[in-house]
XYZ file of C-alpha atoms in Angstrom:
278
model
C 6.730 25.410 -25.901
C 6.497 21.659 -26.170
C 9.138 21.126 -23.514
C 7.359 23.535 -21.196
C 4.136 21.531 -21.627
C 6.067 18.351 -20.936
C 7.538 19.690 -17.701
C 4.143 21.039 -16.623
C 2.439 17.690 -17.282
C 5.126 15.789 -15.384
C 4.794 18.201 -12.452
C 1.075 17.796 -12.328
C 1.425 13.964 -12.354
C 3.590 14.007 -9.173
C 1.958 13.564 -5.772
C 2.135 16.203 -3.114
C 5.168 14.852 -1.187
C 7.250 14.514 -4.398
C 6.284 18.063 -5.372
C 7.630 19.232 -2.022
C 10.875 17.424 -2.718
C 11.060 19.012 -6.200
C 10.466 22.473 -4.785
C 13.198 21.976 -2.195
C 15.657 20.791 -4.881
C 14.782 23.753 -7.151
C 15.272 26.231 -4.272
C 18.571 24.635 -3.398
C 19.750 24.995 -6.983
C 18.633 28.605 -7.129
C 20.422 29.523 -3.866
C 23.768 28.802 -5.566
C 23.297 32.117 -7.342
C 22.967 33.927 -3.988
C 26.027 35.344 -2.116
C 27.606 32.553 -0.038
C 30.834 34.256 0.921
C 32.264 37.704 1.555
C 35.750 38.456 0.317
C 37.880 41.239 1.783
C 41.099 42.087 0.001
C 43.584 45.012 0.314
C 43.608 47.310 -2.604
C 46.192 50.122 -3.097
C 44.503 53.433 -3.906
C 46.580 56.381 -5.092
C 46.740 59.050 -2.493
C 44.975 56.923 0.132
C 47.205 53.929 0.505
C 46.026 50.344 1.007
C 42.368 49.861 1.837
C 40.162 46.755 2.257
C 37.565 46.212 -0.420
C 34.638 43.966 0.425
C 32.997 41.792 -2.205
C 30.350 39.054 -2.272
C 30.896 35.710 -3.895
C 28.121 33.294 -4.932
C 28.584 29.548 -4.867
C 29.048 29.561 -8.668
C 31.800 32.192 -8.450
C 33.631 30.376 -5.650
C 33.128 27.010 -7.340
C 34.918 24.004 -5.735
C 34.164 20.312 -5.204
C 31.681 21.103 -2.388
C 29.600 23.499 -4.550
C 29.828 21.000 -7.459
C 28.422 18.211 -5.239
C 25.510 20.409 -4.091
C 24.794 21.376 -7.759
C 24.784 17.706 -8.857
C 22.547 16.695 -5.921
C 19.935 19.286 -6.921
C 20.021 18.298 -10.603
C 19.822 14.593 -9.784
C 16.736 14.969 -7.605
C 15.007 17.083 -10.279
C 15.759 14.561 -13.046
C 14.519 11.759 -10.815
C 11.208 13.504 -10.176
C 10.874 14.350 -13.870
C 11.236 10.682 -14.740
C 8.689 9.676 -12.157
C 6.247 12.258 -13.367
C 6.516 10.697 -16.865
C 6.000 7.219 -15.375
C 9.362 5.893 -16.482
C 10.154 2.425 -15.098
C 13.381 1.937 -13.227
C 14.341 0.769 -9.701
C 16.444 2.532 -7.115
C 17.967 0.775 -4.082
C 15.799 1.630 -1.093
C 13.217 3.457 -3.183
C 12.874 7.066 -4.310
C 12.278 8.429 -0.827
C 15.489 6.961 0.523
C 17.490 8.285 -2.395
C 16.012 11.818 -2.027
C 16.486 11.873 1.790
C 20.155 10.723 1.370
C 20.721 13.400 -1.257
C 19.314 16.095 1.035
C 21.303 14.832 3.943
C 24.514 14.834 1.896
C 23.912 18.404 0.702
C 23.229 19.533 4.271
C 26.472 17.932 5.457
C 28.486 19.640 2.751
C 27.043 23.065 3.551
C 27.746 22.579 7.273
C 31.305 21.687 6.260
C 31.574 24.944 4.334
C 30.555 26.894 7.419
C 33.838 25.866 9.098
C 36.087 25.259 6.134
C 35.807 28.332 3.900
C 37.208 28.262 0.352
C 40.378 30.027 -0.614
C 39.741 32.952 -2.901
C 43.257 34.164 -3.348
C 46.316 35.238 -1.436
C 45.647 37.779 1.259
C 41.870 37.546 0.825
C 39.838 37.185 4.043
C 36.771 35.002 3.394
C 33.640 35.313 5.463
C 30.079 34.018 5.252
C 27.120 35.683 3.589
C 23.401 35.189 4.049
C 22.915 33.032 0.986
C 24.699 29.997 2.428
C 22.203 29.854 5.327
C 19.273 29.824 2.878
C 20.968 26.935 1.102
C 21.300 25.129 4.438
C 17.556 25.421 5.035
C 16.718 24.247 1.486
C 18.960 21.214 1.905
C 17.382 20.285 5.241
C 13.927 20.710 3.674
C 14.984 18.380 0.848
C 16.044 15.693 3.328
C 12.710 16.019 5.225
C 10.743 15.809 1.989
C 12.603 12.634 1.006
C 11.700 11.135 4.369
C 8.057 11.870 3.679
C 8.241 10.184 0.288
C 9.855 7.146 1.948
C 7.092 6.880 4.517
C 4.426 7.036 1.792
C 5.609 3.643 0.417
C 4.397 4.540 -3.086
C 5.033 1.698 -5.579
C 7.324 2.345 -8.535
C 6.154 1.876 -12.146
C 6.355 -1.756 -13.317
C 9.692 -2.706 -14.928
C 7.976 -4.452 -17.891
C 7.289 -0.996 -19.345
C 11.025 -0.204 -19.491
C 11.369 -1.551 -23.044
C 8.571 0.632 -24.360
C 8.921 4.433 -24.775
C 6.576 6.524 -22.689
C 3.741 8.125 -24.609
C 3.438 11.912 -24.547
C 1.284 13.278 -21.694
C -2.449 13.251 -22.534
C -2.190 10.664 -25.317
C -4.175 7.446 -25.144
C -2.182 4.350 -24.048
C -2.977 1.047 -25.763
C -3.925 -1.831 -23.480
C -3.102 -5.458 -24.328
C -5.449 -8.126 -23.034
C -3.813 -11.537 -22.673
C -5.236 -14.426 -24.598
C -5.034 -16.894 -21.688
C -7.620 -15.894 -19.165
C -8.465 -18.940 -16.963
C -10.632 -16.937 -14.652
C -13.146 -16.451 -17.452
C -13.199 -20.072 -18.597
C -16.560 -21.905 -18.627
C -17.186 -24.122 -15.647
C -18.921 -27.524 -15.726
C -20.490 -29.736 -13.092
C -18.739 -33.000 -12.340
C -20.791 -36.204 -12.197
C -21.279 -38.319 -9.073
C -18.283 -40.337 -8.121
C -18.569 -43.777 -6.672
C -16.840 -44.478 -3.342
C -13.155 -45.125 -3.764
C -11.434 -48.192 -2.399
C -8.419 -47.879 -0.141
C -6.085 -48.716 -2.991
C -7.579 -46.140 -5.323
C -7.485 -43.469 -2.615
C -3.859 -44.293 -1.942
C -3.018 -43.865 -5.665
C -4.854 -40.528 -5.864
C -3.124 -39.119 -2.804
C 0.370 -40.540 -3.463
C 1.557 -37.236 -4.930
C 0.506 -35.368 -1.789
C 1.812 -37.838 0.731
C -1.665 -38.339 2.314
C -2.458 -41.736 3.831
C -6.037 -42.738 4.529
C -6.914 -42.467 8.143
C -8.411 -45.954 8.522
C -9.300 -49.126 6.597
C -12.955 -48.311 6.656
C -14.656 -47.602 3.371
C -16.003 -44.094 2.919
C -19.533 -43.740 4.201
C -22.360 -41.555 2.992
C -24.378 -39.437 5.355
C -28.176 -39.674 5.163
C -30.076 -36.422 5.535
C -32.759 -36.007 8.184
C -35.621 -35.922 5.663
C -34.741 -39.348 4.411
C -35.445 -41.211 7.705
C -36.055 -44.975 7.251
C -39.749 -46.180 7.453
C -41.116 -49.418 8.924
C -44.093 -51.296 7.375
C -47.158 -52.048 9.568
C -48.302 -55.647 9.874
C -51.858 -56.712 9.040
C -52.859 -57.438 12.619
C -51.851 -54.012 13.763
C -54.788 -51.900 12.624
C -53.998 -48.273 12.294
C -55.316 -46.124 15.093
C -57.646 -43.251 14.635
C -57.431 -40.131 16.745
C -60.496 -39.488 18.944
C -61.982 -36.028 19.103
C -62.898 -34.287 22.268
C -66.655 -34.653 21.664
C -66.451 -38.406 21.147
C -64.427 -38.752 24.320
C -67.050 -36.941 26.420
C -69.877 -39.057 24.944
C -68.014 -42.169 25.840
C -67.547 -41.042 29.360
C -71.276 -40.254 29.777
C -72.190 -43.729 28.524
C -70.159 -45.370 31.139
C -72.073 -45.422 34.505
C -73.695 -47.826 36.985
C -75.664 -49.523 34.158
C -72.628 -49.765 32.021
C -70.643 -51.505 34.722
C -67.987 -48.963 34.697
C -66.864 -46.591 37.405
C -67.424 -42.930 36.885
C -64.066 -41.371 36.500
C -63.422 -38.417 38.638
C -61.968 -35.219 37.456
C -58.293 -34.767 37.823
C -57.352 -33.706 41.310
C -60.935 -34.455 42.685
C -61.312 -36.878 45.643
C -64.268 -39.398 45.737
C -67.129 -38.566 48.229
C -67.105 -40.216 51.648
C -69.872 -42.751 52.619
C -72.957 -41.064 54.084
C -72.122 -37.717 52.516
C -74.199 -36.288 49.670
C -72.575 -35.966 46.298
């Protein structure tokens, strides 16, 4: 019962595309129990003479190197997916999807080969094809397509640093190790003001980086706009006082013929001509 729980937990941990590949591999393995070939052999029957007897042969019964390769391909894909479901760390050239697609393509090629090159089941036996081999062909093609989907997903593999540690049972808590050196959590401090560097000091500081100062001028400091320079007022320059609108009108009324001043006209108004009333 423990092994069943282990398999079920690994199956649930797989994503959808890898489950499709596992289903195709399992179906391909099961189709090897179906009839792949038909065998017709002559059998002598007393009183009737020789007659042909028809029989069905599964891939396991007509076992050869082709059927063995298909069997190993199915088992290899299933063990690969079981390991990934348990988060075991190992690397495959090209990734899991490439390996699964290649396995499905190889199985498909072998089954197509068997459609034209039938196995030998004995002397005088006529070998034909049964319906089971066509189901195996569909399962192998589905396995190749599922491997292509896994490859397009670009799912990362488990990290290799976990390879030296055994995988915990499914559902058990995993201990997490926090490193002692964590510079991103170190306390920061504010640096003090630095005086302007000379050209020689700047050349020493930048020697490791191959940076040469752009010019011989010493570094300058920019003054902000709110620190504009002020200019003192001399003693003979008395400060001016703004005049209000009322004081300005009173001054204009005081200026007249008695005051020796000309009456200013309004803006845009022409003075009256001689002999004309105001």
